[in-house]
Tab-separated table of N, CA and C in Angstrom:
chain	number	residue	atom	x	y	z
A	1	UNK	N	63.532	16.428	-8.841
A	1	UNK	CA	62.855	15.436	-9.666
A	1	UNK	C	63.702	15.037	-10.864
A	2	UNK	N	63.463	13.743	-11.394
A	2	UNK	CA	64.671	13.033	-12.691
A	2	UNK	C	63.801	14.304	-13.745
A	3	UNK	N	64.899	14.755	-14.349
A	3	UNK	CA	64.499	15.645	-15.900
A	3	UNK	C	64.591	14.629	-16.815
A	4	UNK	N	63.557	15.008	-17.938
A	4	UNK	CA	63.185	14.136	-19.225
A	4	UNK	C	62.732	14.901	-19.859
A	5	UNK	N	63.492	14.701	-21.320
A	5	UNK	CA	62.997	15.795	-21.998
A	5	UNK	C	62.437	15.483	-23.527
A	6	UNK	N	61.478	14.294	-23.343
A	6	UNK	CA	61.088	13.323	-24.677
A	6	UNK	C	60.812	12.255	-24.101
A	7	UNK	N	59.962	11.623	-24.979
A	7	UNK	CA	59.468	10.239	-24.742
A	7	UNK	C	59.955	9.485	-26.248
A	8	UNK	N	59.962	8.257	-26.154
A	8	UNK	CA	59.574	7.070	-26.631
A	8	UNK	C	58.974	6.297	-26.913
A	9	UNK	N	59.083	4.976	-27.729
A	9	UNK	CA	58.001	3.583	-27.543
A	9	UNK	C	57.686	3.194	-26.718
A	10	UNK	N	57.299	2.245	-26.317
A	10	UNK	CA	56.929	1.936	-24.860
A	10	UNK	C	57.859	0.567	-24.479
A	11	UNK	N	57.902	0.557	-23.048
A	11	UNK	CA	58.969	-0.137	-22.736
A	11	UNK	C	58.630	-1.460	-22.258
A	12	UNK	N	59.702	-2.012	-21.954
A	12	UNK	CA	59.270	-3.525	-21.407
A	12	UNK	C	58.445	-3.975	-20.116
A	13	UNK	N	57.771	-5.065	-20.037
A	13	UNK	CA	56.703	-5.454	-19.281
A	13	UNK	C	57.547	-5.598	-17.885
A	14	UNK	N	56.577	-5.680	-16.464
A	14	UNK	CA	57.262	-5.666	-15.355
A	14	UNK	C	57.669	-7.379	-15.143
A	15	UNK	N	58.771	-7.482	-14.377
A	15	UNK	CA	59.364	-8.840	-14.102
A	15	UNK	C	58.220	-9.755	-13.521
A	16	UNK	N	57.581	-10.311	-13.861
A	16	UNK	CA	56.299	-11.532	-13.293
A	16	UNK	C	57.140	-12.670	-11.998
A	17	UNK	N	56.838	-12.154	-10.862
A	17	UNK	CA	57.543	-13.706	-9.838
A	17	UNK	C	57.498	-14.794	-10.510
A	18	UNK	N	56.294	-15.263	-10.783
A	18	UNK	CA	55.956	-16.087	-11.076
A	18	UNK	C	56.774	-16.957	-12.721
A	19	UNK	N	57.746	-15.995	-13.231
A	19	UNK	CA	58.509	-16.881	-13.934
A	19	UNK	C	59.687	-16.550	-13.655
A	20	UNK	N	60.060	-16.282	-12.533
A	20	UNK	CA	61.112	-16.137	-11.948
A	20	UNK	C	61.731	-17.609	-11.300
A	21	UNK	N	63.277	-18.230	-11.748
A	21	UNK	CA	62.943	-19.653	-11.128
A	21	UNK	C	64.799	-19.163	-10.315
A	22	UNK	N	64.545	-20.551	-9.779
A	22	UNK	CA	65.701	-19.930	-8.397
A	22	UNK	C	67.381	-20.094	-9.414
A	23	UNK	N	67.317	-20.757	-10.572
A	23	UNK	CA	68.870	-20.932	-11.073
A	23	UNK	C	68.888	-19.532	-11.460
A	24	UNK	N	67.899	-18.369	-11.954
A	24	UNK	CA	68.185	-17.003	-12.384
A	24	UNK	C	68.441	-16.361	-11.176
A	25	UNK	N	68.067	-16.530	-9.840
A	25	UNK	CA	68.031	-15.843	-8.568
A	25	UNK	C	69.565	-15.879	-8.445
A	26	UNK	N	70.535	-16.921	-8.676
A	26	UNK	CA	71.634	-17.295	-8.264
A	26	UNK	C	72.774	-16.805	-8.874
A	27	UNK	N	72.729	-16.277	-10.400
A	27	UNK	CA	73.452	-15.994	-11.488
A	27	UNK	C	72.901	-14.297	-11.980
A	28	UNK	N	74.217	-14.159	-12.291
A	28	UNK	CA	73.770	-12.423	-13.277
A	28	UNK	C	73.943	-12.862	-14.508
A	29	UNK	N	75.170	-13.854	-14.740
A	29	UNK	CA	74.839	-14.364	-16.123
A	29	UNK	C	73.798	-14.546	-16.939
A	30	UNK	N	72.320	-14.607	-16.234
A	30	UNK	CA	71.211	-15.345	-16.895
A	30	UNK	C	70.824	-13.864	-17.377
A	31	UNK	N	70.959	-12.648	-16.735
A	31	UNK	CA	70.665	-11.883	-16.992
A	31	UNK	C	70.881	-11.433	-18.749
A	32	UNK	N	72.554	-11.492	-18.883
A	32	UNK	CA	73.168	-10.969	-19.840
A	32	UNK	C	73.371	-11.989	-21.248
A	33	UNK	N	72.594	-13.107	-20.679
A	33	UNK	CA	72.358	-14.170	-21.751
A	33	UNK	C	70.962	-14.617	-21.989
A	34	UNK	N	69.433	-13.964	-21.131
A	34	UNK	CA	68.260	-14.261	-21.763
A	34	UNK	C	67.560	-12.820	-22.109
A	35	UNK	N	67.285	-13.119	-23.731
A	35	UNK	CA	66.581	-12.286	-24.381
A	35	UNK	C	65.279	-12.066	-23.237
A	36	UNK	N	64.581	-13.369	-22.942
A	36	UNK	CA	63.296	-12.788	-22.536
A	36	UNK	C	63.336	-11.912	-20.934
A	37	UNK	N	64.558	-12.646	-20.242
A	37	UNK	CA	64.531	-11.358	-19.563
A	37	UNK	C	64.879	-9.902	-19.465
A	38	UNK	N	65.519	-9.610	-20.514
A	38	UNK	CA	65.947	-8.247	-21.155
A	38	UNK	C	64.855	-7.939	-21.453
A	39	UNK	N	63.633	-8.207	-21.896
A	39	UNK	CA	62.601	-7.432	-22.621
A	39	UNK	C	61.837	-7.334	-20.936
A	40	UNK	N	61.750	-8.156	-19.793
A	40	UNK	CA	60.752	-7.963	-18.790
A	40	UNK	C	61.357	-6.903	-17.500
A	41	UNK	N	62.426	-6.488	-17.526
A	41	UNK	CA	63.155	-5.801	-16.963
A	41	UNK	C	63.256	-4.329	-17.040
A	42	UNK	N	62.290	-3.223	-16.397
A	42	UNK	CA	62.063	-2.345	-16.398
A	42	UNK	C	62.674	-1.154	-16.410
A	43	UNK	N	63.752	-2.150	-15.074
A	43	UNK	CA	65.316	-0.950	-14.474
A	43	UNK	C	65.991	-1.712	-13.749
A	44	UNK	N	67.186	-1.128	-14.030
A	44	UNK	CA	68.172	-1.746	-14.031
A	44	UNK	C	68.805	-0.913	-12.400
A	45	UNK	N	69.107	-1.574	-11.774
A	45	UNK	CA	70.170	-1.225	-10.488
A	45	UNK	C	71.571	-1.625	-10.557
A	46	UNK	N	72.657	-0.761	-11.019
A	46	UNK	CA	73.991	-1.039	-10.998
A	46	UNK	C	75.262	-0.845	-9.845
A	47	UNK	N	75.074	-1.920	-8.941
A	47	UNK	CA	76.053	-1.348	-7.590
A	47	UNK	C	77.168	-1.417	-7.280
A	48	UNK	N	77.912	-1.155	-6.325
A	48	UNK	CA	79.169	-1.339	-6.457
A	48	UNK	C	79.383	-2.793	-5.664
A	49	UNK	N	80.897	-3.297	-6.215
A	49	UNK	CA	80.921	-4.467	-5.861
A	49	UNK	C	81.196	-4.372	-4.126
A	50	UNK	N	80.540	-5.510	-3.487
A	50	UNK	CA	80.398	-5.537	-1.660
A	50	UNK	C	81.782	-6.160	-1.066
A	51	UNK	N	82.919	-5.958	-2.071
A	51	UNK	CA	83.782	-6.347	-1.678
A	51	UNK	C	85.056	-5.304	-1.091
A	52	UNK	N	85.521	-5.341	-0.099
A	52	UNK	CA	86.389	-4.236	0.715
A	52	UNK	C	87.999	-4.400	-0.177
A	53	UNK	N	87.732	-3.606	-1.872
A	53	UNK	CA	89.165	-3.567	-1.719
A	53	UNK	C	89.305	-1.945	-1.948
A	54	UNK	N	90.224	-1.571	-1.058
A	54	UNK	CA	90.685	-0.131	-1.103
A	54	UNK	C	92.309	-0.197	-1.045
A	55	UNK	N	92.357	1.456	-1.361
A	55	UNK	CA	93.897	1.748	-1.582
A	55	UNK	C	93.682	3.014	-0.451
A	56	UNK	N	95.101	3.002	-0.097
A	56	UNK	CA	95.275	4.279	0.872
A	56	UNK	C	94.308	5.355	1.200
A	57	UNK	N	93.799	5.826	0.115
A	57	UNK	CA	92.660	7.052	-0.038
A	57	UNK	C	91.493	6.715	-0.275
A	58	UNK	N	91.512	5.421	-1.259
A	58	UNK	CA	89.908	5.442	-2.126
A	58	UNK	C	90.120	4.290	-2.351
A	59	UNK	N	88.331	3.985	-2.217
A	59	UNK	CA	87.810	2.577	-2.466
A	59	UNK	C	88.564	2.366	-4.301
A	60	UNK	N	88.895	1.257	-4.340
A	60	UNK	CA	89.326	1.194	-5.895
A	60	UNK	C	87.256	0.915	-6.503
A	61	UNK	N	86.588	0.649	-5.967
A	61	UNK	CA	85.355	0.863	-6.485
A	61	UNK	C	84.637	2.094	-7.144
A	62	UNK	N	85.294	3.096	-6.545
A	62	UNK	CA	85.156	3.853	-7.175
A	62	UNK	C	85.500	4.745	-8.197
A	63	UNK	N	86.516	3.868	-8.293
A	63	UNK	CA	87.598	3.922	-9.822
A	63	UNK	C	87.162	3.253	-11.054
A	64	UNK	N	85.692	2.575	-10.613
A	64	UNK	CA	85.847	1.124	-11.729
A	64	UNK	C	85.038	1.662	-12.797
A	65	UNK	N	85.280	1.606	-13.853
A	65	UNK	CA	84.691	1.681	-15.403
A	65	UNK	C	83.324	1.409	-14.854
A	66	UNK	N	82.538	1.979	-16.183
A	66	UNK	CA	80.923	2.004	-16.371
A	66	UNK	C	80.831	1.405	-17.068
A	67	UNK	N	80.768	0.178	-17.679
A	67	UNK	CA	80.783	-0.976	-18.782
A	67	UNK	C	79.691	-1.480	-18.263
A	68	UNK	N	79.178	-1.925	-17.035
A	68	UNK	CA	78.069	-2.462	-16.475
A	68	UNK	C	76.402	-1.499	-17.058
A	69	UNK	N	76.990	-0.400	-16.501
A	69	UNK	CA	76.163	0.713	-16.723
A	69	UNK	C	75.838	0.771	-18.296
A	70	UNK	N	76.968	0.529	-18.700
A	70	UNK	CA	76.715	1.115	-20.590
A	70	UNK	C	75.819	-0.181	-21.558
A	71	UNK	N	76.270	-1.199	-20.172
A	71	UNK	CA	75.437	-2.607	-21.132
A	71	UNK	C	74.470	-2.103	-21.118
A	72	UNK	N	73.735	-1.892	-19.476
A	72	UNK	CA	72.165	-2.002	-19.308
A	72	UNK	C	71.415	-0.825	-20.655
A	73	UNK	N	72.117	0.302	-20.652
A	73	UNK	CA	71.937	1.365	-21.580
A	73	UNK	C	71.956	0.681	-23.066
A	74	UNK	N	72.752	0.082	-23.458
A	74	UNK	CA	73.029	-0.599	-24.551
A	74	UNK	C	71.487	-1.669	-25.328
A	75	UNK	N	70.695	-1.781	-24.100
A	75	UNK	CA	69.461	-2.455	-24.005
A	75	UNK	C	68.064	-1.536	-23.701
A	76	UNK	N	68.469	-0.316	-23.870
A	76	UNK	CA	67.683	0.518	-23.694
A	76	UNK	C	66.739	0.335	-21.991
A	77	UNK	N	67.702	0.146	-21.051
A	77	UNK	CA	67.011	-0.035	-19.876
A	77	UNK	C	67.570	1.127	-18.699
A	78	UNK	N	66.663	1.749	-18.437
A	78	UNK	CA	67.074	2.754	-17.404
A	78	UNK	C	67.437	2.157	-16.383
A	79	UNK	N	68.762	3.034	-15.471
A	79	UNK	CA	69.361	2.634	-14.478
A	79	UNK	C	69.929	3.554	-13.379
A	80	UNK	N	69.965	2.810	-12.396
A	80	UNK	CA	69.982	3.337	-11.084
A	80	UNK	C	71.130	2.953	-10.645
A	81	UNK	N	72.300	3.857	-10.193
A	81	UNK	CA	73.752	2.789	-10.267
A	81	UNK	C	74.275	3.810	-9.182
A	82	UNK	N	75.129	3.107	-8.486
A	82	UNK	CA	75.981	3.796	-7.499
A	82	UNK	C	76.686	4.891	-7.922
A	83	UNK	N	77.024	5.996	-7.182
A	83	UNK	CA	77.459	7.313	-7.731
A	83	UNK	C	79.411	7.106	-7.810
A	84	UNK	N	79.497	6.429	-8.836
A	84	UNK	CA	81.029	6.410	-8.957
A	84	UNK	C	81.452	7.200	-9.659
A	85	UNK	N	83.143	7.541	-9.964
A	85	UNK	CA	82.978	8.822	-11.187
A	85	UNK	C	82.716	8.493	-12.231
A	86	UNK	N	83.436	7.293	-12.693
A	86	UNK	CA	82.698	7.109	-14.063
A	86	UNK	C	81.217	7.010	-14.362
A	87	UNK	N	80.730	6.877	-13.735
A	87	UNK	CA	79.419	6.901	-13.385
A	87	UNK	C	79.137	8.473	-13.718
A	88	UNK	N	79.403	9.062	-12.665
A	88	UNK	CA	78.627	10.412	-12.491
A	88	UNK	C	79.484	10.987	-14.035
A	89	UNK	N	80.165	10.661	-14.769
A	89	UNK	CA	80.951	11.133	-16.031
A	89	UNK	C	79.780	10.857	-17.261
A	90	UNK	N	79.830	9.614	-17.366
A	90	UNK	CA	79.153	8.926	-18.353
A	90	UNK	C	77.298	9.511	-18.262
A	91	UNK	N	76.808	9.435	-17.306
A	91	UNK	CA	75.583	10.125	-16.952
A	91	UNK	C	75.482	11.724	-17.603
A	92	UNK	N	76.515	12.575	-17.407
A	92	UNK	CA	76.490	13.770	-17.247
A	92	UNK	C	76.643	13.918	-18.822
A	93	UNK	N	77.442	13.069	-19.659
A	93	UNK	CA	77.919	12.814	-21.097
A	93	UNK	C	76.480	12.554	-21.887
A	94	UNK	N	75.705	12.165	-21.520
A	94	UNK	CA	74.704	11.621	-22.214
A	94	UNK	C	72.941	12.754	-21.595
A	95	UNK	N	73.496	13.216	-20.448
A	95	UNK	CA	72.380	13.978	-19.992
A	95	UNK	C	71.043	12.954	-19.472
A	96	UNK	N	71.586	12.276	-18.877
A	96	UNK	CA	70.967	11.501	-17.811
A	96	UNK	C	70.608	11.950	-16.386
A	97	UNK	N	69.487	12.261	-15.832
A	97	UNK	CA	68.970	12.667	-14.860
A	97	UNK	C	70.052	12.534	-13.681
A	98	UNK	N	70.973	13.179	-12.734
A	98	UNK	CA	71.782	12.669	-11.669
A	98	UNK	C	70.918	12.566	-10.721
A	99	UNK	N	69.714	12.420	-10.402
A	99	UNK	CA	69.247	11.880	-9.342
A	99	UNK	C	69.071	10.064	-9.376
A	100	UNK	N	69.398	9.830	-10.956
A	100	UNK	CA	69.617	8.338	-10.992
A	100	UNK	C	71.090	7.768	-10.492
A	101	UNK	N	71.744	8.764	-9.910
A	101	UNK	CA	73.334	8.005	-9.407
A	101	UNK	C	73.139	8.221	-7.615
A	102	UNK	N	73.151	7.309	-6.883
A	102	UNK	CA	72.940	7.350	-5.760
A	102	UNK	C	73.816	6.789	-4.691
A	103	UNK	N	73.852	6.763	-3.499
A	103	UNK	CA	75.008	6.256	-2.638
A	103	UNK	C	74.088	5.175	-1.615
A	104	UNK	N	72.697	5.197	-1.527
A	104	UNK	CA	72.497	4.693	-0.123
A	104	UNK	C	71.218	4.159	-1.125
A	105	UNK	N	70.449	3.225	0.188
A	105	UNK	CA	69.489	2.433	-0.279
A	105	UNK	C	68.219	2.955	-0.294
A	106	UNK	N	68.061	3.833	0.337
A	106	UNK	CA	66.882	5.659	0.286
A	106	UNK	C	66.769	6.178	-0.627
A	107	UNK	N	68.014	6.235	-1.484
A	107	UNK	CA	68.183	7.027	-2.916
A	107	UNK	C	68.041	6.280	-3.448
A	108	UNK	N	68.116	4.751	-4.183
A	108	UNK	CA	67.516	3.324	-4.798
A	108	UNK	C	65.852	3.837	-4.379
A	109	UNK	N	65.423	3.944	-3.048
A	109	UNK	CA	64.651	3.849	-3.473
A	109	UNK	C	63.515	5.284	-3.769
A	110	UNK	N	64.274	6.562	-3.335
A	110	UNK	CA	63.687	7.738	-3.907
A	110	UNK	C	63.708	7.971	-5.221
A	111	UNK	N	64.522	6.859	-6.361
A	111	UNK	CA	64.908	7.120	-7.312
A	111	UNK	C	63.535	6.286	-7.956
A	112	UNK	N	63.458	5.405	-7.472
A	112	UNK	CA	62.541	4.303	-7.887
A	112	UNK	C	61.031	4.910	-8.356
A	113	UNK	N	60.918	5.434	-6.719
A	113	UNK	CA	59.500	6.143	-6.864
A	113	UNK	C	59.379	7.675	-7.787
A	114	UNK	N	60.621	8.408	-7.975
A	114	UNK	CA	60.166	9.380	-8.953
A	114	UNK	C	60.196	8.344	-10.523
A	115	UNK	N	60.629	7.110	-10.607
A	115	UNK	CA	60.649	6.835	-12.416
A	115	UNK	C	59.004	5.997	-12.564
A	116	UNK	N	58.280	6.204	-11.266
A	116	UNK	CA	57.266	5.205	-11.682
A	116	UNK	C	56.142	5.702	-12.380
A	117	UNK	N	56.169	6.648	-12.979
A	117	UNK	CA	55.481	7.083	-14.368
A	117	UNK	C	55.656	6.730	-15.466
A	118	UNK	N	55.080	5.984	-16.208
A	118	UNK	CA	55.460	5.532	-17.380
A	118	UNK	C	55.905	6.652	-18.534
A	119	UNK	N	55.593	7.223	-17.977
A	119	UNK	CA	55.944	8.059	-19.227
A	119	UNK	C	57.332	9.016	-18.809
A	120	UNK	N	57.761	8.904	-17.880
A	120	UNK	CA	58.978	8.982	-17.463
A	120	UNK	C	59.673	8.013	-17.460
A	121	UNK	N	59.328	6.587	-17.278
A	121	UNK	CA	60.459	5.706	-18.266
A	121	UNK	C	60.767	5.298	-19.343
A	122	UNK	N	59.499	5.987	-19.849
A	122	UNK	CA	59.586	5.674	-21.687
A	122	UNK	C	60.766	7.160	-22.107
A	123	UNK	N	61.260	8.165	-21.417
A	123	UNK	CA	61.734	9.131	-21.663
A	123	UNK	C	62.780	8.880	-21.265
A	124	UNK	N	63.321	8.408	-20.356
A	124	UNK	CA	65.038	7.603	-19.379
A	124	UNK	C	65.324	6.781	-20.679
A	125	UNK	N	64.229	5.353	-20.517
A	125	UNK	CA	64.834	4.619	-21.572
A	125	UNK	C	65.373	5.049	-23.370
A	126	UNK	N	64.526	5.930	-23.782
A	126	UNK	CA	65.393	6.894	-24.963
A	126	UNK	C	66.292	7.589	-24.626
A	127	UNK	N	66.691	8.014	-23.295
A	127	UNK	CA	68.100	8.749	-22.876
A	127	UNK	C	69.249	7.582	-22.794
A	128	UNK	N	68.898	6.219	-22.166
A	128	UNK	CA	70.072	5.269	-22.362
A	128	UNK	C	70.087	4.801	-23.625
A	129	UNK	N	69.276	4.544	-24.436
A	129	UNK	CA	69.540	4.361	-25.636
A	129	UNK	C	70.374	4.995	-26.950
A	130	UNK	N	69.906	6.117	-26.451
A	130	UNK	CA	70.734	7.444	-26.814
A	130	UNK	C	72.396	7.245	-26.567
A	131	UNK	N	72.601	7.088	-24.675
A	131	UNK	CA	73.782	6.780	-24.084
A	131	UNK	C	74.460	5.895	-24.623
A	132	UNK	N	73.700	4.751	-25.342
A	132	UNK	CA	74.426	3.336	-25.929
A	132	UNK	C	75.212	3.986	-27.280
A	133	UNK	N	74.297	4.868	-27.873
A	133	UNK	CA	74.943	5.355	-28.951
A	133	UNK	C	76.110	5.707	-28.763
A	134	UNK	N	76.078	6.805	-27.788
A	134	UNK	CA	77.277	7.963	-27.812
A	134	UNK	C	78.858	7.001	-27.098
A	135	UNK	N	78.096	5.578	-26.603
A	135	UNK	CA	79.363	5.391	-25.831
A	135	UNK	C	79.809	3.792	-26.264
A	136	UNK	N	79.604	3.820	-27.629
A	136	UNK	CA	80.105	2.290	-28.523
A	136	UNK	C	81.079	2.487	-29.193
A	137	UNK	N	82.398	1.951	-29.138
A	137	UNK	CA	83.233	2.321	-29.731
A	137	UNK	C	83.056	2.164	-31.342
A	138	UNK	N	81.807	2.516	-31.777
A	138	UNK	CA	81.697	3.019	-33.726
A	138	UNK	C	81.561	4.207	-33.247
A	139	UNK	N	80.776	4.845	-32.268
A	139	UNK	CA	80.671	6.198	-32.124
A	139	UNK	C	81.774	7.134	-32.030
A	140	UNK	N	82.831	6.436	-31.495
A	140	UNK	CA	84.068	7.056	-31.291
A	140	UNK	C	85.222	7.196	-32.948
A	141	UNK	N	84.583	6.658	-33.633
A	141	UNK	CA	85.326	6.097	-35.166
A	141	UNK	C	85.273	7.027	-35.865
């Protein structure tokens, strides 16, 4: 089960279809440029990119920085992200549940159904918030 060890305020409202319009369906940009959908966005899913580039041994995907990861955190939004190392680094740095780093679409969604307690995402979301702290370069200053 995800460990939590504290709660929080309470978190943002669930995404409504119904103001969902198809130019946001098409873009991630809209994501990282509308306030109001940052506040309706519950959790965040961070995956790896579906594109085949590898090197001899290893997907270079799984080489790639957690900057994606550290935004959503940066917004106080819990997340569910492919198990890369930086990934499984940055998680482990901040004491983030590792059942939130996953490989397959079973674990998206076994992950899903253990955060659907509110009061287990009011406790994630003070752990990424937390995470935003520890991983902004003032923190490092």
């Amino acid at each position: 089960p995800i460990r939590c060890h504290s709660a929080s305020p309470t978190l943002p409202f669930r995404l409504q279809s119904s103001n969902w319009s198809s130019s946001i369906e098409q873009s991630q940009r809209s994501y990282y440029e509308s306030a109001w959908l940052l506040r309706e966005i519950d959790v965040a899913i961070c995956w790896k990119s579906g594109r085949k580039r590898t090197t001899k041994r290893h997907g270079l995907a799984t080489y790639r920085p957690a900057t994606r990861l550290h935004w959503w955190w940066s917004h106080g939004i819990p997340t569910i992200s492919y198990k890369t190392h930086a990934h499984i680094e940055s998680a482990r740095r901040i004491g983030m549940s590792p059942e939130l780093l996953v490989t397959t679409a079973d674990g998206v969604r076994d992950a899903l159904c253990q955060m659907r307690g509110a009061q287990t995402r009011r406790c994630l979301q003070k752990t990424a918030l937390r995470g935003a702290q520890l991983t902004t370069p003032q923190s490092s200053a």
